[in-house]
Coordinates of C-alpha atoms and ligand atoms in Angstrom, one line a residue:
M1 CA 0.0 0.0 0.0
A2 CA 1.5 3.3 -1.1
K3 CA 1.2 6.2 1.3
I4 CA 0.4 9.5 -0.2
G5 CA 1.2 12.7 1.8
I6 CA 0.5 16.3 1.3
N7 CA 3.4 18.7 1.3
I8 CA 2.3 21.3 3.8
A9 CA 4.6 24.0 2.3
T10 CA 3.4 23.7 -1.2
G11 CA 0.1 22.0 -0.9
S12 CA 1.1 19.5 -3.5
L13 CA 0.6 15.7 -3.2
Q14 CA 3.7 13.8 -2.6
Q15 CA 4.9 10.3 -2.6
A16 CA 5.7 8.1 0.4
E17 CA 8.6 9.4 2.4
M18 CA 11.9 9.6 0.6
I19 CA 14.9 7.6 1.7
V20 CA 18.0 9.8 1.8
G21 CA 21.7 9.0 1.6
I22 CA 24.1 10.4 4.2
D23 CA 27.9 10.6 4.1
L24 CA 28.8 11.0 7.7
G25 CA 32.4 12.1 7.1
T26 CA 35.3 12.7 9.4
T27 CA 35.6 16.3 8.2
N28 CA 32.4 17.0 6.3
S29 CA 29.0 15.4 6.1
L30 CA 26.1 15.8 3.7
V31 CA 22.8 14.4 2.5
A32 CA 21.9 13.4 -1.1
I33 CA 18.7 12.2 -2.7
I34 CA 17.6 10.9 -6.1
H35 CA 15.9 13.9 -7.7
P36 CA 12.3 12.9 -8.3
E37 CA 12.2 14.3 -11.8
S38 CA 15.7 13.9 -13.2
K39 CA 16.2 10.6 -11.4
Q40 CA 19.8 11.7 -10.9
P41 CA 21.5 11.8 -7.5
V42 CA 21.9 15.3 -6.2
A43 CA 23.4 16.7 -3.0
L44 CA 21.0 18.8 -0.9
K45 CA 22.1 22.4 -0.4
E46 CA 20.4 25.5 1.0
H47 CA 20.0 28.3 -1.6
N48 CA 23.5 29.1 -3.0
G49 CA 25.1 27.5 0.1
S50 CA 27.4 24.5 0.1
S51 CA 26.2 21.0 0.4
L52 CA 28.9 20.2 2.9
V53 CA 28.2 20.4 6.6
P54 CA 31.5 20.4 8.6
S55 CA 31.4 17.5 11.0
I56 CA 32.0 19.7 13.9
V57 CA 30.0 20.2 17.1
H58 CA 30.5 23.3 19.3
F59 CA 29.0 23.5 22.8
D60 CA 28.2 26.8 24.4
G61 CA 28.4 27.5 28.1
F62 CA 25.1 25.8 28.7
G63 CA 26.0 22.7 26.8
N64 CA 23.8 23.6 23.8
P65 CA 25.3 22.1 20.6
T66 CA 25.8 23.9 17.3
V67 CA 26.8 21.9 14.3
G68 CA 28.5 22.7 11.0
E69 CA 29.8 26.0 9.6
A70 CA 28.8 27.9 12.7
A71 CA 30.7 25.4 14.9
K72 CA 33.7 25.5 12.6
A73 CA 34.1 29.2 13.4
F74 CA 34.8 28.2 17.0
M75 CA 37.8 26.0 16.1
E76 CA 39.8 29.2 16.3
T77 CA 38.2 30.9 19.3
D78 CA 37.0 28.1 21.5
P79 CA 39.0 24.9 20.7
Q80 CA 38.3 23.1 24.0
N81 CA 34.6 23.2 23.4
T82 CA 34.7 22.5 19.7
I83 CA 34.6 18.8 18.8
F84 CA 35.9 17.8 15.3
S85 CA 36.8 14.4 13.9
A86 CA 34.4 12.6 16.3
K87 CA 34.2 9.8 13.7
R88 CA 37.8 8.8 14.6
L89 CA 36.5 8.0 18.1
M90 CA 33.6 5.8 17.0
G91 CA 33.8 2.4 18.7
K92 CA 37.2 3.1 20.1
S93 CA 38.7 2.8 23.6
F94 CA 41.3 5.2 24.9
R95 CA 43.9 2.5 24.4
D96 CA 43.0 2.5 20.7
I97 CA 43.7 6.2 20.3
K98 CA 46.4 6.7 22.9
E99 CA 49.1 7.2 20.3
N100 CA 47.2 10.0 18.7
A101 CA 45.8 11.6 21.8
G102 CA 47.8 14.8 21.0
F103 CA 45.7 15.2 17.9
F104 CA 42.6 16.3 19.8
T105 CA 42.3 19.8 21.0
Y106 CA 39.5 18.9 23.3
K107 CA 39.5 16.6 26.3
V108 CA 39.3 12.9 25.6
I109 CA 38.7 11.0 28.8
D110 CA 41.7 8.8 29.6
D111 CA 41.0 7.3 33.1
D112 CA 40.0 3.9 31.8
A113 CA 42.0 2.6 28.9
D114 CA 39.6 -0.1 28.0
S115 CA 36.1 1.4 28.0
L116 CA 34.8 3.3 25.1
V117 CA 36.1 6.9 24.9
K118 CA 34.1 9.9 25.9
V119 CA 34.7 13.5 25.4
Q120 CA 34.5 16.0 28.2
V121 CA 33.1 19.5 27.6
G122 CA 32.6 21.6 30.7
N123 CA 31.1 19.1 33.2
Q124 CA 29.3 17.1 30.5
F125 CA 30.5 13.8 29.0
Y126 CA 29.7 12.9 25.4
S127 CA 30.2 9.6 23.7
P128 CA 31.2 9.6 20.0
I129 CA 27.7 8.3 19.3
D130 CA 26.2 11.3 21.0
L131 CA 28.4 13.6 19.0
S132 CA 27.7 11.9 15.7
S133 CA 24.0 12.0 16.6
Y134 CA 24.2 15.8 16.8
I135 CA 25.6 15.9 13.3
L136 CA 23.0 13.5 12.0
K137 CA 20.2 15.5 13.7
E138 CA 21.5 18.6 12.0
L139 CA 21.6 16.8 8.6
K140 CA 18.0 15.6 9.2
Q141 CA 16.8 19.1 10.0
R142 CA 18.5 20.5 6.9
A143 CA 17.1 17.9 4.7
E144 CA 13.6 18.4 6.1
H145 CA 13.9 22.1 5.6
I146 CA 15.1 21.8 2.0
L147 CA 12.7 19.0 1.0
K148 CA 9.8 20.3 3.1
T149 CA 8.9 16.8 4.2
P150 CA 9.8 14.7 7.2
V151 CA 13.0 12.6 6.7
S152 CA 13.6 9.6 8.8
K153 CA 14.7 6.7 6.6
V154 CA 18.3 6.9 5.7
V155 CA 21.3 5.0 4.3
I156 CA 24.6 6.0 6.0
T157 CA 28.0 5.3 4.7
V158 CA 31.1 4.1 6.7
P159 CA 34.7 3.3 5.7
A160 CA 35.1 -0.2 4.4
Y161 CA 37.4 -1.1 7.2
F162 CA 34.9 -0.1 10.0
N163 CA 34.4 -3.1 12.2
D164 CA 31.1 -4.2 13.6
A165 CA 31.3 -2.1 16.7
Q166 CA 31.9 1.0 14.7
R167 CA 29.1 0.1 12.3
Q168 CA 26.8 -0.5 15.2
A169 CA 27.9 2.8 16.8
T170 CA 27.0 4.6 13.6
R171 CA 23.6 2.9 13.5
D172 CA 23.0 3.9 17.2
A173 CA 23.9 7.5 16.4
G174 CA 21.3 7.4 13.7
K175 CA 18.7 6.0 16.1
L176 CA 19.6 8.7 18.7
A177 CA 19.0 11.3 16.0
G178 CA 15.6 9.9 15.3
L179 CA 16.6 8.2 12.1
D180 CA 15.7 4.8 10.8
V181 CA 19.0 3.5 9.4
L182 CA 18.0 1.2 6.7
R183 CA 21.4 0.3 5.7
I184 CA 25.1 1.0 6.4
V185 CA 27.0 1.0 3.1
N186 CA 30.8 1.1 2.5
E187 CA 32.0 4.4 1.3
P188 CA 33.9 3.0 -1.7
T189 CA 30.9 1.0 -2.7
A190 CA 28.8 4.1 -2.6
A191 CA 31.3 6.1 -4.6
S192 CA 31.3 3.4 -7.2
L193 CA 27.5 3.4 -7.4
A194 CA 27.6 7.1 -7.9
Y195 CA 29.7 6.5 -11.1
G196 CA 27.0 3.9 -12.2
L197 CA 29.5 1.1 -11.6
G198 CA 27.7 -2.2 -10.9
M199 CA 24.4 -1.1 -12.3
N200 CA 24.9 -3.3 -15.2
K201 CA 24.7 -6.8 -13.9
E202 CA 26.6 -8.4 -16.8
E203 CA 29.6 -6.2 -16.0
E204 CA 32.5 -7.6 -14.0
K205 CA 35.0 -5.0 -12.9
T206 CA 37.8 -4.5 -10.6
I207 CA 37.8 -1.0 -9.1
A208 CA 40.3 1.0 -7.1
V209 CA 38.7 3.7 -4.9
Y210 CA 41.2 6.3 -3.8
D211 CA 39.7 8.3 -1.0
L212 CA 41.8 11.2 0.4
G213 CA 39.6 13.2 2.8
G214 CA 40.4 15.7 5.5
G215 CA 42.1 13.4 8.0
T216 CA 42.0 9.9 6.6
F217 CA 43.2 8.1 3.5
D218 CA 41.6 4.9 2.3
I219 CA 42.4 2.8 -0.7
S220 CA 39.9 0.0 -1.4
I221 CA 40.0 -2.6 -4.1
L222 CA 36.5 -3.7 -5.0
R223 CA 35.2 -6.3 -7.4
I224 CA 31.7 -6.1 -8.9
S225 CA 30.1 -9.0 -10.5
N226 CA 26.3 -9.8 -10.8
G227 CA 25.6 -6.5 -9.2
I228 CA 27.4 -7.5 -6.0
F229 CA 30.2 -5.5 -4.5
E230 CA 33.0 -7.4 -2.8
V231 CA 35.8 -5.6 -0.9
L232 CA 39.0 -7.4 -2.0
S233 CA 41.3 -5.4 0.2
T234 CA 41.6 -2.1 2.0
N235 CA 44.6 -0.1 3.1
G236 CA 45.3 3.4 4.1
N237 CA 46.1 5.6 7.0
T238 CA 43.6 6.9 9.5
Y239 CA 45.8 9.8 10.3
L240 CA 46.7 11.1 6.9
G241 CA 44.7 13.6 4.8
G242 CA 44.1 17.1 3.8
D243 CA 44.7 18.3 7.3
D244 CA 48.3 17.1 7.0
M245 CA 48.7 19.2 3.9
D246 CA 47.4 22.2 6.0
R247 CA 49.9 21.4 8.7
A248 CA 52.8 21.2 6.3
I249 CA 51.8 24.7 5.0
V250 CA 51.6 26.0 8.6
Q251 CA 55.0 24.6 9.4
Y252 CA 56.4 26.2 6.3
W253 CA 54.9 29.6 7.2
M254 CA 56.2 29.3 10.8
E255 CA 59.7 28.8 9.4
Q256 CA 59.2 31.7 7.1
A257 CA 57.9 34.0 9.9
G258 CA 60.2 32.7 12.6
I259 CA 57.3 31.5 14.9
S260 CA 58.5 28.7 17.3
L261 CA 56.6 25.6 17.9
E262 CA 56.4 26.6 21.6
E263 CA 54.7 29.8 20.7
L264 CA 52.2 27.9 18.6
K265 CA 51.5 25.4 21.3
Q266 CA 50.9 28.2 23.8
N267 CA 48.5 29.9 21.6
K268 CA 45.7 27.7 20.3
E269 CA 44.0 30.7 18.5
L270 CA 47.2 31.4 16.6
S271 CA 47.6 27.8 15.6
Q272 CA 44.0 27.4 14.5
G273 CA 44.1 30.7 12.6
L274 CA 47.2 29.7 10.7
R275 CA 45.5 26.3 10.0
L276 CA 42.5 27.9 8.4
R277 CA 44.7 30.2 6.2
A278 CA 46.7 27.2 5.2
E279 CA 43.5 25.3 4.1
E280 CA 42.5 28.3 2.2
A281 CA 45.9 28.4 0.4
K282 CA 45.7 24.7 -0.4
K283 CA 42.3 24.9 -1.9
Q284 CA 43.2 27.9 -4.0
L285 CA 46.3 26.2 -5.3
S286 CA 44.1 23.4 -6.7
G287 CA 43.0 26.0 -9.3
Q288 CA 45.7 28.6 -9.5
D289 CA 49.5 28.8 -9.3
S290 CA 50.1 31.0 -6.3
F291 CA 48.4 32.2 -3.1
S292 CA 48.9 35.1 -0.9
V293 CA 47.0 36.7 2.0
D294 CA 47.5 39.5 4.5
W295 CA 47.3 38.2 8.1
N296 CA 47.8 40.5 11.0
G297 CA 50.0 42.7 8.9
D298 CA 52.1 39.8 7.7
Q299 CA 52.1 38.5 4.2
L300 CA 51.5 34.7 4.0
S301 CA 52.2 33.4 0.5
L302 CA 52.8 30.0 -1.2
S303 CA 53.4 28.9 -4.7
R304 CA 52.0 25.7 -6.1
E305 CA 55.5 24.4 -6.7
T306 CA 56.5 24.8 -3.1
F307 CA 53.1 23.3 -2.0
E308 CA 53.7 20.3 -4.1
S309 CA 57.2 19.7 -2.7
L310 CA 55.7 20.0 0.8
I311 CA 53.1 17.3 0.2
R312 CA 55.3 15.0 -1.9
P313 CA 56.1 12.6 1.1
L314 CA 52.4 12.5 1.9
I315 CA 51.4 11.5 -1.6
E316 CA 54.2 8.9 -1.6
Q317 CA 52.8 7.4 1.5
T318 CA 49.4 7.0 -0.2
M319 CA 51.0 5.3 -3.2
Q320 CA 52.7 2.9 -0.8
S321 CA 49.3 2.0 0.6
C322 CA 48.0 1.5 -3.0
S323 CA 50.8 -1.0 -3.6
N324 CA 50.0 -2.8 -0.3
A325 CA 46.3 -3.0 -1.2
L326 CA 47.0 -4.5 -4.6
K327 CA 49.3 -7.0 -3.1
D328 CA 46.7 -8.0 -0.5
A329 CA 44.2 -8.5 -3.2
G330 CA 46.7 -10.5 -5.2
L331 CA 46.5 -8.1 -8.1
T332 CA 48.7 -5.7 -10.1
T333 CA 47.8 -2.3 -11.5
A334 CA 47.1 -3.9 -14.9
D335 CA 44.1 -5.8 -13.2
I336 CA 42.4 -2.5 -12.2
D337 CA 39.7 -1.5 -14.7
T338 CA 38.6 1.7 -13.1
I339 CA 39.9 4.2 -10.6
V340 CA 37.5 6.3 -8.7
M341 CA 38.6 9.5 -6.9
V342 CA 36.9 10.4 -3.6
G343 CA 37.5 13.0 -1.0
G344 CA 38.1 16.8 -1.2
S345 CA 41.8 16.3 -1.2
T346 CA 41.8 14.5 -4.5
R347 CA 41.2 17.9 -6.0
V348 CA 44.9 18.6 -5.6
P349 CA 46.3 18.2 -9.1
A350 CA 49.5 16.6 -7.8
V351 CA 47.4 13.9 -6.1
K352 CA 45.4 13.2 -9.3
N353 CA 48.5 13.0 -11.4
A354 CA 50.3 10.7 -9.0
V355 CA 47.4 8.3 -8.8
S356 CA 46.9 8.2 -12.5
E357 CA 50.6 7.6 -13.1
F358 CA 50.6 4.8 -10.5
F359 CA 47.8 2.9 -12.1
G360 CA 48.8 3.8 -15.6
K361 CA 45.3 5.1 -16.5
P362 CA 43.2 8.2 -16.4
V363 CA 41.2 8.4 -13.2
N364 CA 37.4 9.0 -12.8
D365 CA 37.0 12.4 -11.3
S366 CA 34.0 13.8 -13.1
V367 CA 31.7 13.5 -10.0
N368 CA 32.3 16.1 -7.3
P369 CA 34.8 14.2 -5.0
D370 CA 33.4 15.5 -1.7
E371 CA 29.8 14.7 -2.7
V372 CA 30.4 11.4 -4.5
V373 CA 29.9 9.1 -1.4
A374 CA 26.6 10.8 -0.5
L375 CA 25.4 10.6 -4.1
G376 CA 26.1 6.9 -4.1
A377 CA 24.3 6.5 -0.8
A378 CA 21.3 8.1 -2.4
V379 CA 21.5 5.6 -5.3
Q380 CA 21.6 2.8 -2.7
A381 CA 18.6 4.4 -0.9
D382 CA 16.7 4.5 -4.1
I383 CA 17.4 0.9 -4.7
L384 CA 16.1 0.1 -1.2
A385 CA 13.0 2.2 -1.8
G386 CA 12.3 -0.2 -4.6
N387 CA 12.5 2.4 -7.3
N388 CA 15.2 0.5 -9.2
K389 CA 13.6 -2.9 -9.5
D390 CA 16.4 -4.3 -11.8
F391 CA 18.9 -3.8 -9.1
L392 CA 17.6 -5.4 -5.9
L393 CA 20.3 -8.0 -5.6
L394 CA 22.9 -6.0 -3.9
D395 CA 23.5 -8.2 -0.9
I396 CA 23.4 -11.8 -0.3
T397 CA 24.0 -14.0 2.6
P398 CA 27.5 -15.4 2.4
L399 CA 26.8 -18.5 4.5
S400 CA 23.7 -20.6 5.3
L401 CA 21.7 -19.9 8.5
G402 CA 19.8 -22.4 10.4
I403 CA 19.0 -24.0 13.8
E404 CA 20.1 -27.1 15.6
T405 CA 17.7 -30.0 15.5
M406 CA 17.8 -33.4 17.2
G407 CA 21.2 -35.1 17.2
G408 CA 23.1 -31.9 16.6
L409 CA 22.0 -31.5 13.0
M410 CA 22.0 -28.2 11.2
D411 CA 18.6 -27.5 9.7
V412 CA 19.1 -24.7 7.2
L413 CA 16.3 -22.1 7.0
I414 CA 18.1 -19.5 4.8
P415 CA 20.6 -21.0 2.4
R416 CA 23.7 -19.3 1.4
N417 CA 23.6 -16.8 -1.4
A418 CA 20.0 -16.0 -0.6
K419 CA 19.0 -12.5 -1.5
I420 CA 18.3 -10.2 1.4
P421 CA 16.0 -9.0 2.7
T422 CA 14.4 -12.4 3.2
K423 CA 12.0 -14.2 5.5
V424 CA 11.6 -17.9 6.1
G425 CA 9.5 -19.8 8.6
R426 CA 9.4 -23.5 9.5
Q427 CA 7.5 -25.6 12.1
Y428 CA 9.0 -27.7 14.8
T429 CA 7.7 -29.6 17.7
T430 CA 8.7 -30.9 21.1
Q431 CA 10.4 -34.2 21.8
K432 CA 9.2 -34.8 25.3
D433 CA 5.8 -34.9 27.0
G434 CA 5.1 -31.8 28.9
Q435 CA 8.2 -30.1 27.6
S436 CA 7.8 -26.4 28.5
D437 CA 11.1 -25.0 27.2
M438 CA 12.5 -25.2 23.8
R439 CA 16.0 -24.2 23.1
I440 CA 16.6 -22.5 19.8
S441 CA 20.3 -22.4 18.8
V442 CA 21.1 -20.4 15.7
F443 CA 24.1 -21.4 13.6
Q444 CA 25.8 -20.2 10.5
G445 CA 27.7 -22.4 8.1
E446 CA 27.6 -25.1 5.5
R447 CA 28.3 -28.2 7.5
D448 CA 25.7 -30.8 8.4
L449 CA 26.5 -30.9 12.1
V450 CA 26.2 -27.8 14.0
K451 CA 29.3 -28.5 15.9
D452 CA 31.2 -27.8 12.7
N453 CA 29.4 -24.5 12.2
R454 CA 29.5 -21.2 13.9
K455 CA 27.0 -20.5 16.7
L456 CA 25.4 -17.1 16.5
A457 CA 22.9 -17.1 19.3
E458 CA 20.8 -19.2 21.5
F459 CA 17.6 -18.6 23.4
S460 CA 14.8 -20.5 25.0
L461 CA 11.2 -20.3 24.2
K462 CA 9.7 -20.7 27.7
G463 CA 6.2 -21.3 28.9
I464 CA 5.0 -23.8 26.4
P465 CA 1.9 -25.2 28.1
G466 CA 2.1 -28.8 29.0
M467 CA 1.2 -31.0 26.0
P468 CA 2.2 -34.4 24.8
A469 CA 5.4 -34.6 22.7
G470 CA 4.8 -33.7 19.1
L471 CA 1.7 -31.7 19.8
P472 CA 3.1 -28.1 20.2
K473 CA 3.6 -26.3 16.9
V474 CA 6.6 -24.1 17.2
E475 CA 7.1 -21.8 14.3
V476 CA 10.6 -20.6 14.0
S477 CA 11.1 -17.8 11.6
F478 CA 14.3 -16.1 10.3
L479 CA 14.1 -12.6 8.9
I480 CA 17.1 -10.9 7.5
N481 CA 16.4 -7.2 7.0
A482 CA 18.0 -5.0 4.4
D483 CA 20.7 -4.1 6.9
G484 CA 21.9 -7.7 7.3
I485 CA 20.4 -8.1 10.8
L486 CA 18.9 -11.5 11.4
V487 CA 15.8 -11.6 13.6
V488 CA 14.9 -15.0 14.9
K489 CA 11.4 -15.6 16.3
A490 CA 10.0 -18.6 17.9
K491 CA 6.2 -18.9 18.5
E492 CA 4.2 -21.7 19.8
L493 CA 1.1 -21.4 17.7
R494 CA -1.4 -23.2 19.9
S495 CA -0.7 -21.0 23.0
G496 CA 0.8 -18.0 21.3
V497 CA 3.9 -17.9 23.6
A498 CA 6.7 -16.2 21.6
Q499 CA 10.2 -15.1 21.9
E500 CA 12.6 -13.3 19.6
I501 CA 16.2 -12.4 19.3
E502 CA 18.3 -10.2 17.0
V503 CA 21.6 -11.4 15.7
K504 CA 24.3 -10.0 13.4
P505 CA 25.3 -12.9 11.2
Q506 CA 28.5 -11.3 9.9
Y507 CA 29.6 -10.4 13.4
G508 CA 33.4 -10.7 13.5
L509 CA 33.7 -12.9 10.4
T510 CA 36.3 -11.9 7.9
D511 CA 36.1 -12.8 4.2
E512 CA 38.8 -15.3 4.7
E513 CA 36.8 -17.0 7.4
V514 CA 33.7 -17.2 5.3
E515 CA 35.8 -18.7 2.5
K516 CA 37.3 -21.2 4.8
M517 CA 33.9 -22.3 6.1
L518 CA 32.8 -22.8 2.5
M519 CA 35.9 -24.7 1.5
D520 CA 35.5 -26.9 4.6
S521 CA 31.9 -27.7 3.6
L522 CA 33.1 -28.9 0.2
T523 CA 36.0 -31.0 1.4
H524 CA 33.8 -32.6 4.1
A525 CA 30.7 -32.9 1.9
K526 CA 30.7 -36.7 1.6
E527 CA 31.7 -37.4 5.2
D528 CA 29.0 -34.9 6.3
M529 CA 26.3 -36.6 4.3
Q530 CA 27.2 -39.9 5.9
V531 CA 27.2 -38.5 9.4
R532 CA 23.9 -36.7 8.7
A533 CA 22.3 -39.9 7.5
L534 CA 23.6 -41.8 10.6
V535 CA 22.4 -39.0 13.0
E536 CA 19.0 -38.9 11.4
A537 CA 18.7 -42.7 11.6
R538 CA 19.7 -42.6 15.3
T539 CA 17.3 -39.8 16.1
E540 CA 14.5 -41.6 14.4
G541 CA 15.4 -44.8 16.3
E542 CA 15.5 -43.0 19.6
Q543 CA 12.1 -41.4 19.0
I544 CA 10.6 -44.6 18.1
L545 CA 12.0 -46.3 21.2
D546 CA 10.7 -43.5 23.3
V547 CA 7.2 -43.5 21.8
T548 CA 6.9 -47.3 22.0
E549 CA 7.9 -47.4 25.6
K550 CA 5.4 -44.8 26.5
F551 CA 2.7 -46.6 24.5
I552 CA 3.4 -49.8 26.3
G553 CA 3.3 -48.1 29.6
K554 CA 0.0 -46.6 28.9
N555 CA -1.7 -49.4 27.0
A556 CA -0.2 -52.5 28.5
S557 CA -3.7 -53.7 29.3
L558 CA -4.6 -53.8 25.6
L559 CA -1.7 -56.1 24.7
T560 CA -1.1 -59.7 25.0
K561 CA 1.9 -61.0 26.9
E562 CA 3.4 -62.3 23.7
E563 CA 3.1 -58.9 22.1
I564 CA 4.8 -57.3 25.1
T565 CA 7.7 -59.7 25.0
A566 CA 8.1 -59.4 21.3
T567 CA 8.1 -55.7 21.5
A568 CA 10.7 -55.6 24.3
T569 CA 13.0 -57.9 22.3
A570 CA 12.7 -55.7 19.2
M571 CA 13.4 -52.7 21.3
Q572 CA 16.5 -54.2 22.7
V573 CA 17.8 -55.1 19.3
L574 CA 17.2 -51.6 18.0
Q575 CA 18.8 -50.1 21.1
L576 CA 21.9 -52.1 20.4
A577 CA 21.9 -51.1 16.7
L578 CA 21.9 -47.4 17.8
T579 CA 25.3 -47.8 19.4
M580 CA 26.8 -48.9 16.1
D581 CA 27.8 -46.6 13.2
D582 CA 25.6 -48.3 10.7
K583 CA 22.6 -46.4 9.4
N584 CA 21.4 -49.3 7.3
L585 CA 21.4 -51.6 10.4
I586 CA 19.4 -49.0 12.4
H587 CA 16.9 -48.7 9.6
T588 CA 16.4 -52.4 9.4
K589 CA 15.9 -52.7 13.2
I590 CA 13.4 -49.7 13.2
E591 CA 11.5 -51.5 10.5
E592 CA 11.5 -54.8 12.5
L593 CA 10.2 -53.0 15.6
N594 CA 7.5 -51.4 13.5
E595 CA 6.5 -54.8 12.2
V596 CA 6.0 -56.0 15.7
T597 CA 4.1 -52.9 17.0
R598 CA 2.1 -52.1 13.9
P599 CA -0.9 -54.3 14.6
F600 CA -1.6 -52.9 18.1
A601 CA -0.5 -49.4 17.2
E602 CA -3.2 -49.4 14.6
R603 CA -5.6 -50.7 17.2
A604 CA -5.0 -47.7 19.5
M605 CA -3.9 -45.0 17.3
D606 CA -3.1 -42.0 19.3
A607 CA -3.0 -38.7 17.6
A608 CA -0.3 -37.4 19.9
I609 CA 2.0 -40.3 19.3
S610 CA 1.6 -40.3 15.6
G611 CA 2.2 -36.7 15.8
A612 CA 5.5 -37.3 17.6
L613 CA 6.5 -39.8 15.0
K614 CA 6.1 -37.2 12.3
G615 CA 7.7 -33.8 12.2
K616 CA 11.1 -32.8 13.5
S617 CA 11.8 -31.9 17.0
I618 CA 14.4 -29.8 18.6
T619 CA 16.4 -30.9 21.6
S620 CA 14.9 -29.6 24.8
Ligands
LIG701 P1 36.1 13.6 4.9 O1 35.8 12.4 4.0 O2 37.3 13.3 5.8 O3 34.9 14.1 5.6 P2 36.2 15.4 2.6 O4 36.1 14.5 1.5 O5 35.1 16.3 2.8 O6 36.6 14.8 4.0 O7 37.5 16.2 2.4 C1 37.9 17.3 3.2 C2 39.3 17.7 2.8 O8 39.3 18.1 1.4 C3 39.7 18.9 3.6 O9 41.0 18.7 4.1 C4 39.7 20.0 2.6 O10 40.6 21.0 3.0 C5 40.0 19.3 1.4 N1 39.6 20.1 0.2 C6 38.4 20.5 -0.1 N2 38.4 21.2 -1.3 C7 39.7 21.2 -1.7 C8 40.4 21.7 -2.8 N3 39.7 22.5 -3.7 N4 41.7 21.5 -3.0 C9 42.4 20.8 -2.0 N5 41.8 20.3 -1.0 C10 40.5 20.4 -0.8
LIG702 MG1 34.8 11.0 3.1

């Protein structure tokens, strides 16, 4: 059912809420959408303003936050209360950032090395999630103001190397900002999408995404085939970017003007002031040959040639990372089909030239490098909104997902390579009479026995009302949402008792581990099949013994003495067969026991018992 809303500002009818793409950057953040008419991605900007919102939060004396350009102004005048680069702190403990603690001009709490970092402003403490949520809130408000419609559904990008904790932290920041984060997308993937790469499913390509931002450098090698992006390798430096170019310029000017480092350290206003002039110089030198500005009566100037010699080592370092990334992916520059330039710092001509020289090809730089990630996020958002039906298959499950059933077998609910989002349900039943708890153990992997797979989660469905074995109907459903989160629900259908749990299937799994699990399943396929058949036979045998025993106990009066003896003998024989590793023998003995009991079982057919004989049951 489509929802139609009315735009309060214009009075016009409008479509269901738009999903927007957000680049939550270390230095700058922005929002992009697919333009409803042109169908092209566009970055949102206020009238003749910039699309970029500096990722900076300033707190005033009352702890009220200001975000963006207005906050950036305080970098110079109020550095202790002006938080920049909060993204670097996402999901980090103080131990993680200790080496670079000097980088932050504000107070990062360091009394407990292992817990997640917080930032202190006045007497308030803020987590990186809080800080990011202020930026996201600002982006949401801006988008709503520009679009004149509520905005809550978003796609947010993160660096390809972000681990699960950092991705989760980003998602949490979104939630705090009142956003429904439909998906977290890798920045290089988004940038590729913005160039239309991967939109043609026939196309197989190997892409290098070179992203030099304000404070970070990332090189990612991606492969697209069948519309699926795979990160082959990433490399880079989380403390290398345009800011370092600015610092190199500041240093140069200090030498020129005879300012000592001590002086600069003493005077944060001076240092920030110089920094801002340096950035200005750098940007201008991307388009012209020289820069000069009057500053407190002094002349600060810089030629492009000098600038390029200042940043040469920095560029060299990024080229070294490119080599490493290629090596890790097992590729050479000749294997790279396309090079995508991302990040404001790739506007520097010397950077572009070096990259194109390294790969031996011209680079893709036609899309605005500081908007390209957000634009790609908008493309992804549009795909999620279902507006691009040819291109739904962007994500698949790398490994099968299932639950443990009797005998430690893996019962697969969602097979590997299933498209997500997806939902699957299956019914199970209890094994014992009056069983009130059912344990649901969720596993990931391709092997037939759960012990060879990876356990993701476990929970118990409690409070199943007392019923004979086999009577409860427990529906277990697996739902993987667009974000890759698995929600497992168990519900006893007769009584309605239900329980659910959320799991992240990819948690902590590297690509190599996924590959290894797949390889293992292939090498063990035959052995697994035999084990599975044996376990299934044993389980069946045990159930039959159980049911038969109960039946005799309950219905002894209906049976002749001979029947009871014959049954007991057949049961003993089956019991013995169960201890041997021979599934055929077990099947034969099950059949023999059935032969003996069939006549009287037919006489007193019990729905509950026949129910228990059918259907799978989970261990209690
Ligand atoms: P991030 O991804 O870290 O948020 P961006 O992609 O927005 O960063 O890049 C910001 C960096 O790009 C800053 O260091 C800024 O000075 C630099 N930058 C922006 N425009 C230019 C330009 N014209 N020339 C050189 N550097 C630029
Ligand atoms: Mg960026």
